[in-house]
Amino acid sequence: MRIRFSASTYGSCYNTVIPIHACRAVSTQGRGGVHHKEFSTVTLTGSQIIACELVAAGKDGVRTVSPLDGVELDPAVRSATHREIDQAADAAGSAWPAYRAVPPAARARFLRAIAAEIEDLGDTLIDRGYRETALPSARLAGERGRTCAQLRMFADLIEEGSWVDARIDTALPDRTPAPRPDLRRMLVPLGPVAVFCASNFPLAFSVAGGDTASALAAGCPVVVKAHSSHPGTAELVGRAVMAAARSTGMPAGVFSMLHGPGRSVGIALVEHEAITAVGFTGSYSGGRALFDAAARRPHPIPVYAEMGSINPVFVLPGAARERGDAIAAGLTTSVTLGVGQFCTNPGLVVGIAGDEFDALAAATGRTISNADAGVMLNTRIRDAYVDGIAALGARVAVEQIAMGRGHAGPEQGTGDAGAGGGRAALFRTSAAALLEDRSLAVEVFGPSTLFAAARDRDELMALARSLTGHLTCTVHGTDEDLAEWGDLLAILEERAGRLICNGYPTGVEVSAAMTHGGPFPATSDPHFTSVGTAAILRFARPVTYQDFPDVALPPELQEANPRRILRLVDGEYTRNGFSRGG
């Protein structure tokens, strides 16, 4: 089958015949009971994608290792050269004027086309993701659904158009002592964005994940730095983006994808003068390195880095007394979900010392002890987790309460990786010890959590005040608890981007009201979210047009309001147009 794509008026250089290796779609029953379309296997190349073209040149390739069985996976992945990094960034810079001018409806078609291309990969994508990450296929299928839903969500957002936050103050020529000029303000695209893929979400926070979707929606070309843990999955999705760009006639430089170490390829990308912003999800050390590199530039750029947190959970006395067993079961599910490899994993549980909190800790210990181990994403993460829980358990002020079962479930494999790396762990200490030694509260990425018992209300409040920034803070309490502990809620509001009542932090809804962010060091900028429609605001900036004639203004600011978006006109929100001076 051969499909011809023709050039468009939006600066595309395509008139290319592309072979599509696809067979007839069939309905299949995938692992986890998920139905997929199945197509013939795509031949992976380990290449870069530069300006929507596969580029085979590069340094000697390295094969990723499957965490399931330690087997090296083909193909060898070539690290991008400095020349390729420059080509990708320069192509994004060249594409930006044309891409930002693409009408929102056409950009929306592009985003929806990416989602369709990803879905059309069928089981090929799920199978490769499973081999590279050990994430169960049902989880990967769900993540694929989230990824495609995000793309379509942003398509709907920009098609409707009110996200640009148009504000109009019409002229007041007769105002004294000084006239007011005609002022019209809206958000415009920031420029080419570098996106760094996350290890723990090979789809939703990777090549076509939320950072890429929101940047493309805003009108910004994207250069993706693929994650070394799942390069094959990255290539499959990258080729889907490439195909969508071609089929919808986008400028060639709208998308590129590079392989290679973050400390070299990633830093070089962030330092490139064409890049105007960075989206990152990963470790504190990685995010801080990119932030520092961006700040050293002659013209610094924003880095929106989500760097994880321990997501404290406070269990108030009434809740511990009335439903301790239920809280214990929910905590264990949250701690062990995805082998604990979520940035919202609850790593600290705080309560008042006494029989109720002791019973909660014991009940959680029983459920943790019955939790099966799982294979972690890669050997580096596994080794760091094993070392982390060993170091925590060796601390004088820390007691190990429970350790999960040392074997993995049937789909996650039964090798040493699961037995040694994915075991859940529960520890206990005192609030006094945490206040004395803040290093006890450092994130251990994996299925573990630490209980901390406070002697009294004052000590619990002191611990809350000592917290740094986190993505989430959770409070379990009865109505009476919540009324009594309002001062605790006020403290936690200052330390997290999302507050959760009587629930668990794992599970991040993709919606308009979601905040997935938080004060430093959870993120590098607490003003923004990386999940939900507000994520687009990271990649736009405000511009005010003063005294421009209507014909020279963007449609969003013209008097007739041809797009019928919601605008703030002279202090009132309206979708109606108006006449200048009337």
Coordinates of C-alpha atoms in Angstrom, one line a residue:
M1 CA 0.0 0.0 0.0
R2 CA 1.4 3.4 -1.0
I3 CA -0.1 6.7 0.1
R4 CA 0.8 10.1 -1.5
F5 CA 0.8 13.2 0.6
S6 CA 0.9 16.6 -1.1
A7 CA 2.2 19.9 0.0
S8 CA 0.0 22.4 1.7
T9 CA -0.1 26.2 2.0
Y10 CA 1.3 26.0 5.6
G11 CA 4.9 25.7 4.6
S12 CA 5.2 22.0 4.1
C13 CA 7.9 20.7 1.8
Y14 CA 6.2 17.4 1.2
N15 CA 5.2 15.8 -2.0
T16 CA 6.5 12.4 -1.0
V17 CA 5.6 8.8 -1.8
I18 CA 5.8 6.8 1.5
P19 CA 5.5 3.0 1.8
I20 CA 3.1 2.0 4.5
H21 CA 3.7 -1.6 5.7
A22 CA 0.2 -2.4 6.8
C23 CA -2.0 -5.4 6.5
R24 CA -5.8 -5.6 6.8
A25 CA -6.9 -4.5 10.3
V26 CA -8.4 -7.3 12.4
S27 CA -10.1 -7.3 15.8
T28 CA -8.0 -9.1 18.4
Q29 CA -8.2 -9.9 22.1
G30 CA -5.1 -8.3 23.7
R31 CA -3.6 -9.1 27.1
G32 CA -5.7 -7.6 29.9
G33 CA -8.8 -8.1 27.8
V34 CA -8.2 -5.0 25.7
H35 CA -9.2 -5.0 22.0
H36 CA -6.6 -3.7 19.5
K37 CA -6.3 -3.3 15.8
E38 CA -3.4 -5.5 14.7
F39 CA -1.1 -4.6 11.9
S40 CA 2.1 -6.2 10.6
T41 CA 5.2 -5.5 12.6
V42 CA 6.9 -2.2 12.0
T43 CA 10.7 -2.5 11.3
L44 CA 12.4 -0.3 13.9
T45 CA 15.6 1.5 12.9
G46 CA 17.0 3.2 16.0
S47 CA 17.3 6.4 14.0
Q48 CA 16.7 10.0 14.8
I49 CA 13.7 11.8 13.3
I50 CA 14.7 15.2 12.0
A51 CA 12.1 17.5 10.5
C52 CA 9.8 14.5 10.0
E53 CA 12.4 12.4 8.3
L54 CA 14.2 9.2 9.6
V55 CA 17.9 9.9 9.7
A56 CA 20.1 6.8 10.0
A57 CA 23.4 8.6 10.7
G58 CA 24.8 8.8 14.2
K59 CA 27.3 7.4 16.7
D60 CA 27.7 3.6 17.4
G61 CA 24.4 2.2 18.5
V62 CA 23.5 0.8 21.9
R63 CA 20.7 -1.8 22.5
T64 CA 18.3 -1.3 25.4
V65 CA 17.8 -4.3 27.7
S66 CA 14.4 -5.7 28.5
P67 CA 13.7 -5.6 32.2
L68 CA 11.6 -8.8 31.8
D69 CA 14.5 -11.1 31.1
G70 CA 17.7 -9.1 30.6
V71 CA 17.7 -9.7 26.8
E72 CA 19.1 -7.0 24.6
L73 CA 16.5 -5.7 22.2
D74 CA 17.0 -4.8 18.5
P75 CA 17.7 -2.4 17.0
A76 CA 20.8 -0.7 18.2
V77 CA 19.9 2.9 19.0
R78 CA 22.2 5.6 17.6
S79 CA 22.9 8.7 19.7
A80 CA 22.4 12.0 18.0
T81 CA 25.5 13.8 16.8
H82 CA 26.0 17.5 17.5
R83 CA 25.2 18.2 13.9
E84 CA 21.9 16.3 14.1
I85 CA 21.0 18.2 17.3
D86 CA 21.6 21.5 15.4
Q87 CA 19.6 20.3 12.4
A88 CA 16.6 19.4 14.6
A89 CA 16.6 22.6 16.5
D90 CA 17.3 24.7 13.4
A91 CA 14.4 23.0 11.6
A92 CA 12.1 23.7 14.5
G93 CA 13.2 27.4 14.4
S94 CA 12.6 27.6 10.7
A95 CA 9.2 25.9 10.9
W96 CA 8.0 28.2 13.7
P97 CA 6.8 31.2 11.7
A98 CA 4.8 28.9 9.4
Y99 CA 3.5 26.7 12.1
R100 CA 2.3 29.5 14.4
A101 CA 0.4 30.9 11.4
V102 CA -1.5 27.5 10.9
P103 CA -5.1 28.2 11.8
P104 CA -6.3 26.6 15.0
A105 CA -8.7 24.3 13.1
A106 CA -5.8 22.9 11.1
R107 CA -3.6 22.4 14.2
A108 CA -6.5 20.6 15.7
R109 CA -6.7 18.2 12.7
F110 CA -3.0 17.6 13.2
L111 CA -3.5 16.6 16.8
R112 CA -6.4 14.3 16.0
A113 CA -4.4 12.7 13.2
I114 CA -1.6 11.9 15.7
A115 CA -4.1 10.2 18.0
A116 CA -5.4 8.2 15.1
E117 CA -1.9 7.2 13.9
I118 CA -1.0 6.0 17.4
E119 CA -4.2 4.0 17.7
D120 CA -3.5 2.4 14.3
L121 CA -0.2 1.0 15.6
G122 CA -2.4 -1.6 17.4
D123 CA -0.7 -4.4 19.3
T124 CA 2.7 -3.5 17.8
L125 CA 2.9 -0.5 20.2
I126 CA 1.6 -2.4 23.2
D127 CA 3.9 -5.3 22.7
R128 CA 7.0 -3.2 22.3
G129 CA 6.2 -1.1 25.3
Y130 CA 5.8 -4.3 27.4
R131 CA 9.1 -5.6 26.3
E132 CA 10.9 -2.3 27.0
T133 CA 9.2 -1.4 30.4
A134 CA 7.6 -4.5 31.9
L135 CA 4.4 -2.5 32.3
P136 CA 1.4 -4.8 31.8
S137 CA -0.4 -4.5 28.5
A138 CA -3.6 -3.4 30.2
R139 CA -1.8 -0.5 31.8
L140 CA -0.1 0.4 28.5
A141 CA -3.4 0.2 26.7
G142 CA -4.9 2.5 29.2
E143 CA -2.0 4.9 28.9
R144 CA -2.4 4.9 25.1
G145 CA -6.0 5.8 25.6
R146 CA -5.0 8.7 27.9
T147 CA -2.4 9.9 25.4
C148 CA -4.9 10.0 22.5
A149 CA -7.5 11.6 24.7
Q150 CA -5.0 14.3 25.7
L151 CA -4.3 15.0 22.0
R152 CA -8.0 15.3 21.2
M153 CA -8.6 17.4 24.4
F154 CA -6.1 20.0 23.2
A155 CA -7.6 19.8 19.7
D156 CA -11.0 20.7 21.1
L157 CA -9.5 23.4 23.3
I158 CA -7.8 25.3 20.5
E159 CA -10.7 24.8 18.1
E160 CA -13.0 26.5 20.6
G161 CA -10.3 29.2 21.1
S162 CA -11.0 30.9 24.4
W163 CA -7.8 29.6 25.9
V164 CA -5.9 32.6 24.4
D165 CA -7.4 34.8 27.2
A166 CA -8.3 37.7 25.0
R167 CA -8.7 41.0 26.9
I168 CA -9.8 44.2 25.2
D169 CA -9.9 47.7 26.8
T170 CA -11.4 50.0 24.2
A171 CA -10.0 53.5 23.7
L172 CA -11.2 56.3 26.0
P173 CA -10.1 59.4 24.0
D174 CA -12.0 61.8 26.3
R175 CA -10.7 60.5 29.6
T176 CA -8.9 63.0 31.8
P177 CA -6.3 63.7 32.8
A178 CA -5.0 61.4 30.1
P179 CA -6.8 59.5 27.3
R180 CA -6.7 55.7 27.3
P181 CA -5.4 54.0 24.1
D182 CA -7.1 51.0 22.6
L183 CA -5.5 47.9 24.2
R184 CA -6.0 44.3 23.1
R185 CA -4.1 41.4 24.7
M186 CA -3.9 37.7 24.0
L187 CA -1.6 34.7 24.4
V188 CA 0.7 33.9 21.4
P189 CA 3.0 30.9 20.9
L190 CA 6.4 31.0 22.7
G191 CA 8.5 29.2 20.1
P192 CA 10.2 25.8 19.6
V193 CA 10.0 23.6 22.6
A194 CA 12.3 20.8 23.8
V195 CA 10.4 17.9 25.4
F196 CA 12.1 15.2 27.5
C197 CA 10.4 11.9 27.8
A198 CA 9.8 10.2 31.1
S199 CA 10.9 6.7 32.0
N200 CA 7.7 5.7 33.9
F201 CA 5.1 6.8 31.3
P202 CA 6.3 5.7 27.9
L203 CA 3.3 7.1 26.2
A204 CA 1.4 9.7 28.3
F205 CA 4.6 11.6 29.3
S206 CA 6.7 10.9 26.4
V207 CA 7.0 11.5 22.6
A208 CA 3.3 12.5 22.0
G209 CA 2.4 13.0 25.7
G210 CA 1.1 16.0 27.4
D211 CA 4.1 18.3 26.9
T212 CA 4.2 17.6 23.2
A213 CA 0.4 17.8 22.8
S214 CA 0.2 21.2 24.7
A215 CA 3.2 22.7 22.8
L216 CA 1.9 21.7 19.4
A217 CA -1.6 22.9 20.4
A218 CA -0.1 26.3 21.3
G219 CA 1.6 26.6 17.9
C220 CA 5.1 25.6 19.0
P221 CA 7.3 23.1 17.0
V222 CA 8.7 20.3 19.2
V223 CA 12.0 18.6 19.4
V224 CA 11.7 15.4 21.6
K225 CA 14.5 13.8 23.5
A226 CA 13.5 10.2 23.7
H227 CA 14.1 8.2 26.9
S228 CA 16.8 5.5 26.7
S229 CA 14.5 3.0 28.6
H230 CA 12.0 2.7 25.7
P231 CA 13.6 3.9 22.4
G232 CA 11.5 1.4 20.3
T233 CA 8.3 2.6 21.8
A234 CA 9.5 6.2 21.2
E235 CA 10.3 5.5 17.6
L236 CA 6.9 4.0 16.9
V237 CA 5.1 7.0 18.4
G238 CA 7.5 9.4 16.7
R239 CA 6.8 7.8 13.3
A240 CA 3.1 8.2 14.1
V241 CA 3.6 12.0 14.7
M242 CA 5.7 12.2 11.5
A243 CA 2.9 10.5 9.5
A244 CA 0.3 12.8 11.0
A245 CA 2.4 15.9 10.2
R246 CA 2.7 14.7 6.6
S247 CA -0.9 13.8 6.1
T248 CA -2.1 17.2 7.4
G249 CA 0.5 19.2 5.6
M250 CA 2.4 20.6 8.6
P251 CA 5.8 22.3 8.2
A252 CA 8.6 19.7 8.1
G253 CA 10.4 21.1 11.2
V254 CA 7.3 20.9 13.4
F255 CA 8.5 17.6 14.9
S256 CA 11.9 16.0 15.5
M257 CA 13.0 13.3 17.9
L258 CA 16.5 12.6 19.1
H259 CA 18.1 9.7 21.0
G260 CA 21.1 9.9 23.3
P261 CA 22.2 10.7 26.9
G262 CA 20.4 13.6 28.7
R263 CA 23.7 14.9 30.0
S264 CA 25.0 15.4 26.5
V265 CA 22.3 15.4 23.9
G266 CA 19.8 16.9 26.3
I267 CA 22.0 19.7 27.5
A268 CA 23.1 20.6 24.0
L269 CA 19.4 20.8 22.9
V270 CA 18.5 23.1 25.8
E271 CA 21.5 25.3 25.0
H272 CA 20.6 25.7 21.4
E273 CA 19.5 29.2 20.6
A274 CA 16.4 28.1 18.6
I275 CA 14.8 26.4 21.6
T276 CA 12.6 28.8 23.6
A277 CA 11.2 26.5 26.4
V278 CA 11.6 23.0 27.9
G279 CA 9.2 20.4 29.2
F280 CA 10.7 17.8 31.5
T281 CA 9.4 15.0 33.7
G282 CA 12.0 13.0 35.7
S283 CA 14.5 13.2 38.6
Y284 CA 15.5 16.2 40.6
S285 CA 19.1 16.0 39.4
G286 CA 18.1 15.8 35.7
G287 CA 15.6 18.6 36.0
R288 CA 18.0 20.8 37.9
A289 CA 20.7 20.2 35.3
L290 CA 18.5 21.4 32.5
F291 CA 17.2 24.3 34.5
D292 CA 20.8 25.4 35.3
A293 CA 21.8 25.0 31.6
A294 CA 18.9 27.1 30.5
A295 CA 19.7 29.8 33.0
R296 CA 23.3 30.0 31.8
R297 CA 22.2 30.9 28.2
P298 CA 22.9 34.4 27.0
H299 CA 19.1 34.6 26.7
P300 CA 17.7 32.3 29.5
I301 CA 14.6 30.3 28.7
P302 CA 11.9 28.7 31.0
V303 CA 12.2 25.1 32.1
Y304 CA 9.0 23.5 33.2
A305 CA 10.5 20.5 35.1
E306 CA 8.4 18.1 37.2
M307 CA 10.9 16.5 39.5
G308 CA 8.8 14.3 41.8
S309 CA 7.9 14.4 45.5
I310 CA 7.0 12.2 48.4
N311 CA 3.3 13.2 48.5
P312 CA 2.7 13.2 52.2
V313 CA -0.5 11.7 53.6
F314 CA -1.9 12.9 56.9
V315 CA -4.2 10.6 58.8
L316 CA -6.1 12.5 61.4
P317 CA -7.3 10.8 64.7
G318 CA -11.0 10.3 63.8
A319 CA -10.3 8.8 60.4
A320 CA -7.6 6.4 61.9
R321 CA -10.1 5.3 64.6
E322 CA -13.2 4.9 62.3
R323 CA -11.7 3.4 59.1
G324 CA -8.1 2.4 59.7
D325 CA -8.3 -0.9 57.9
A326 CA -9.9 0.7 54.8
I327 CA -7.2 3.4 54.8
A328 CA -4.5 0.7 55.1
A329 CA -5.9 -1.2 52.1
G330 CA -6.1 2.0 50.0
L331 CA -2.6 3.1 50.9
T332 CA -1.1 -0.3 49.9
T333 CA -2.9 -0.1 46.6
S334 CA -1.6 3.4 46.0
V335 CA 2.0 2.6 47.1
T336 CA 2.3 -0.5 45.0
L337 CA 0.5 0.7 41.9
G338 CA 2.8 0.4 38.9
V339 CA 5.5 -1.0 41.2
G340 CA 5.5 2.3 43.0
Q341 CA 6.9 4.1 39.9
F342 CA 4.6 7.1 39.9
C343 CA 5.6 10.6 40.7
T344 CA 2.5 10.8 43.0
N345 CA 3.4 7.7 45.0
P346 CA 2.6 8.3 48.7
G347 CA 6.1 8.1 50.4
L348 CA 5.2 9.5 53.8
V349 CA 2.3 8.8 56.1
V350 CA 1.9 11.1 59.2
G351 CA -0.4 10.7 62.2
I352 CA -0.6 11.2 66.0
A353 CA 1.1 8.4 68.0
G354 CA -1.3 6.2 69.9
D355 CA -3.4 3.0 69.5
E356 CA -5.2 4.1 66.4
F357 CA -2.1 5.1 64.4
D358 CA -0.3 1.9 65.6
A359 CA -3.2 -0.1 64.4
L360 CA -3.2 1.6 61.0
A361 CA 0.6 0.9 60.7
A362 CA 0.0 -2.7 61.6
A363 CA -2.9 -3.1 59.1
T364 CA -0.8 -1.5 56.4
G365 CA 2.1 -3.8 57.2
R366 CA -0.2 -6.9 56.8
T367 CA -1.4 -5.7 53.4
I368 CA 2.1 -4.8 52.3
S369 CA 3.4 -8.2 53.3
N370 CA 0.9 -9.8 51.0
A371 CA 1.8 -7.6 48.0
D372 CA 3.6 -9.4 45.1
A373 CA 6.8 -7.9 43.7
G374 CA 6.9 -6.6 40.2
V375 CA 9.6 -5.9 37.6
M376 CA 10.8 -2.3 37.7
L377 CA 11.3 -0.2 34.6
N378 CA 15.0 -0.8 34.2
T379 CA 18.0 -2.0 36.1
R380 CA 19.1 1.5 37.1
I381 CA 15.8 2.3 38.7
R382 CA 15.7 -1.2 40.3
D383 CA 19.2 -0.8 41.7
A384 CA 18.5 2.7 43.0
Y385 CA 15.3 1.4 44.7
V386 CA 17.1 -1.6 46.3
D387 CA 19.9 0.7 47.6
G388 CA 17.4 3.3 48.8
I389 CA 15.3 1.0 50.9
A390 CA 18.4 -0.7 52.3
A391 CA 19.8 2.7 53.3
L392 CA 16.5 3.7 54.9
G393 CA 16.1 0.5 56.8
A394 CA 19.7 0.8 58.2
R395 CA 19.0 4.2 59.8
V396 CA 19.0 4.1 63.6
A397 CA 15.7 6.1 63.8
V398 CA 13.9 3.9 61.3
E399 CA 12.2 0.5 61.9
Q400 CA 11.2 -1.8 59.0
I401 CA 7.6 -2.9 59.6
A402 CA 7.0 -5.1 56.5
M403 CA 8.4 -6.3 53.2
G404 CA 6.3 -7.6 50.3
R405 CA 6.5 -11.0 48.7
G406 CA 9.7 -11.6 46.7
H407 CA 8.2 -12.9 43.5
A408 CA 6.5 -11.2 40.6
G409 CA 3.1 -11.8 39.1
P410 CA 2.7 -14.0 36.0
E411 CA 2.7 -11.2 33.5
Q412 CA 5.6 -9.3 35.1
G413 CA 8.0 -12.2 35.0
T414 CA 9.6 -14.2 37.7
G415 CA 13.3 -13.2 37.2
D416 CA 15.7 -11.8 39.8
A417 CA 14.7 -8.3 38.7
G418 CA 11.3 -8.7 40.2
A419 CA 12.4 -10.6 43.2
G420 CA 15.1 -8.1 44.1
G421 CA 13.7 -4.8 42.8
G422 CA 10.0 -4.7 43.0
R423 CA 9.2 -5.7 46.6
A424 CA 7.0 -3.3 48.5
A425 CA 8.5 -2.0 51.8
L426 CA 7.0 -0.3 54.8
F427 CA 9.1 1.6 57.4
R428 CA 8.3 3.6 60.6
T429 CA 10.0 6.5 62.3
S430 CA 9.0 9.4 64.6
A431 CA 8.1 12.9 63.6
A432 CA 10.9 14.1 65.9
A433 CA 13.4 12.1 63.9
L434 CA 12.2 13.6 60.7
L435 CA 12.4 17.1 62.1
E436 CA 15.9 16.5 63.2
D437 CA 17.0 14.8 59.9
R438 CA 15.3 16.0 56.8
S439 CA 17.1 13.4 54.7
L440 CA 14.7 10.7 56.0
A441 CA 12.0 12.3 53.9
V442 CA 13.9 12.0 50.6
E443 CA 11.9 10.2 47.8
V444 CA 12.7 6.5 47.3
F445 CA 11.3 5.9 43.8
G446 CA 9.5 2.6 44.1
P447 CA 6.8 0.8 46.2
S448 CA 7.8 2.0 49.7
T449 CA 6.4 4.4 52.2
L450 CA 7.4 5.7 55.7
F451 CA 5.1 6.1 58.6
A452 CA 6.0 9.0 61.0
A453 CA 4.3 9.2 64.4
A454 CA 4.0 12.7 66.0
R455 CA 3.8 12.9 69.8
D456 CA 1.0 15.5 69.7
R457 CA -0.7 18.1 67.6
D458 CA 2.1 20.7 67.9
E459 CA 4.7 18.2 66.6
L460 CA 2.5 17.2 63.7
M461 CA 2.0 20.8 62.8
A462 CA 5.7 21.4 63.0
L463 CA 6.4 18.5 60.7
A464 CA 3.8 19.9 58.2
R465 CA 5.5 23.3 58.3
S466 CA 8.9 21.7 57.6
L467 CA 7.8 20.2 54.4
T468 CA 9.2 21.4 51.1
G469 CA 7.1 21.6 47.9
H470 CA 5.2 18.5 46.7
L471 CA 2.9 17.6 43.9
T472 CA 0.2 16.4 46.3
C473 CA -0.7 16.4 50.0
T474 CA -3.5 14.2 51.3
V475 CA -5.6 14.4 54.4
H476 CA -7.8 11.6 55.8
G477 CA -10.3 12.9 58.3
T478 CA -13.8 12.9 59.5
D479 CA -15.9 16.0 59.2
E480 CA -15.0 16.8 62.8
D481 CA -11.3 16.2 62.1
L482 CA -11.4 18.6 59.1
A483 CA -13.1 21.3 61.1
E484 CA -10.6 21.0 63.9
W485 CA -7.5 20.8 61.7
G486 CA -8.2 23.7 59.4
D487 CA -4.8 25.2 60.2
L488 CA -3.2 22.0 58.9
L489 CA -5.0 22.4 55.6
A490 CA -3.8 26.0 55.3
I491 CA -0.2 24.9 55.7
L492 CA -0.5 22.1 53.2
E493 CA -2.1 24.4 50.6
E494 CA 1.2 26.3 50.6
R495 CA 3.2 23.1 49.9
A496 CA 1.4 21.3 47.2
G497 CA -0.3 21.8 43.8
R498 CA -3.1 19.3 44.6
L499 CA -4.8 18.7 47.9
I500 CA -6.7 15.4 48.3
C501 CA -9.3 14.6 50.9
N502 CA -10.0 11.0 52.0
G503 CA -8.4 9.6 48.8
Y504 CA -5.0 8.7 47.4
P505 CA -2.6 10.7 45.2
T506 CA -2.0 8.1 42.5
G507 CA -4.3 8.7 39.6
V508 CA -4.2 12.1 37.9
E509 CA -7.3 13.1 36.0
V510 CA -6.7 14.8 32.7
S511 CA -9.1 17.8 32.9
A512 CA -9.4 21.5 32.9
A513 CA -9.3 21.7 36.7
M514 CA -6.3 19.5 37.3
T515 CA -3.0 20.9 38.7
H516 CA -0.1 18.5 38.3
G517 CA 2.7 20.7 39.7
G518 CA 3.8 22.2 42.9
P519 CA 6.3 24.4 44.8
F520 CA 10.0 23.7 44.4
P521 CA 11.5 21.1 44.4
A522 CA 8.4 19.2 43.1
T523 CA 8.6 21.5 40.0
S524 CA 10.7 24.3 38.8
D525 CA 7.8 26.7 38.5
P526 CA 4.7 26.3 40.7
H527 CA 2.5 28.6 38.5
F528 CA 1.8 25.9 36.0
T529 CA 0.6 22.3 35.5
S530 CA 1.9 19.6 33.1
V531 CA -1.5 17.8 33.0
G532 CA -4.9 19.2 31.8
T533 CA -5.8 22.0 29.5
A534 CA -4.0 24.6 31.5
A535 CA -0.7 22.9 30.5
I536 CA -0.9 24.9 27.2
L537 CA -0.2 28.1 29.2
R538 CA 3.5 27.1 29.7
F539 CA 4.2 27.5 26.0
A540 CA 2.5 30.8 25.3
R541 CA 3.1 34.4 26.3
P542 CA 1.0 37.5 26.4
V543 CA 1.2 40.3 23.8
T544 CA -0.7 43.6 23.9
Y545 CA -1.6 45.4 20.6
Q546 CA -2.1 49.1 21.1
D547 CA -4.1 51.2 18.7
F548 CA -4.0 48.7 15.9
P549 CA -6.6 48.9 13.1
D550 CA -9.0 46.0 13.1
V551 CA -7.7 44.6 9.8
A552 CA -4.2 44.2 11.3
L553 CA -5.3 42.3 14.4
P554 CA -5.5 38.6 15.0
P555 CA -9.1 37.2 14.6
E556 CA -9.3 36.7 18.3
L557 CA -9.0 40.4 18.9
Q558 CA -11.0 41.8 16.0
E559 CA -14.2 43.7 16.9
A560 CA -16.6 41.3 15.2
N561 CA -15.1 38.4 17.2
P562 CA -15.3 36.0 14.2
R563 CA -14.3 33.0 16.3
R564 CA -16.9 33.7 18.9
I565 CA -14.5 33.0 21.7
L566 CA -15.1 34.3 25.3
R567 CA -13.3 37.6 25.8
L568 CA -13.0 40.2 28.5
V569 CA -14.2 43.4 26.9
D570 CA -14.1 46.6 29.0
G571 CA -14.4 44.5 32.2
E572 CA -17.2 42.1 31.1
Y573 CA -16.9 38.6 29.7
T574 CA -18.8 38.2 26.4
R575 CA -18.8 36.2 23.1
N576 CA -20.4 39.1 21.3
G577 CA -18.7 41.4 18.9
F578 CA -18.7 45.2 19.2
S579 CA -18.1 48.3 17.1
R580 CA -15.2 50.6 17.8
G581 CA -16.5 53.5 19.8
G582 CA -19.9 52.0 20.3

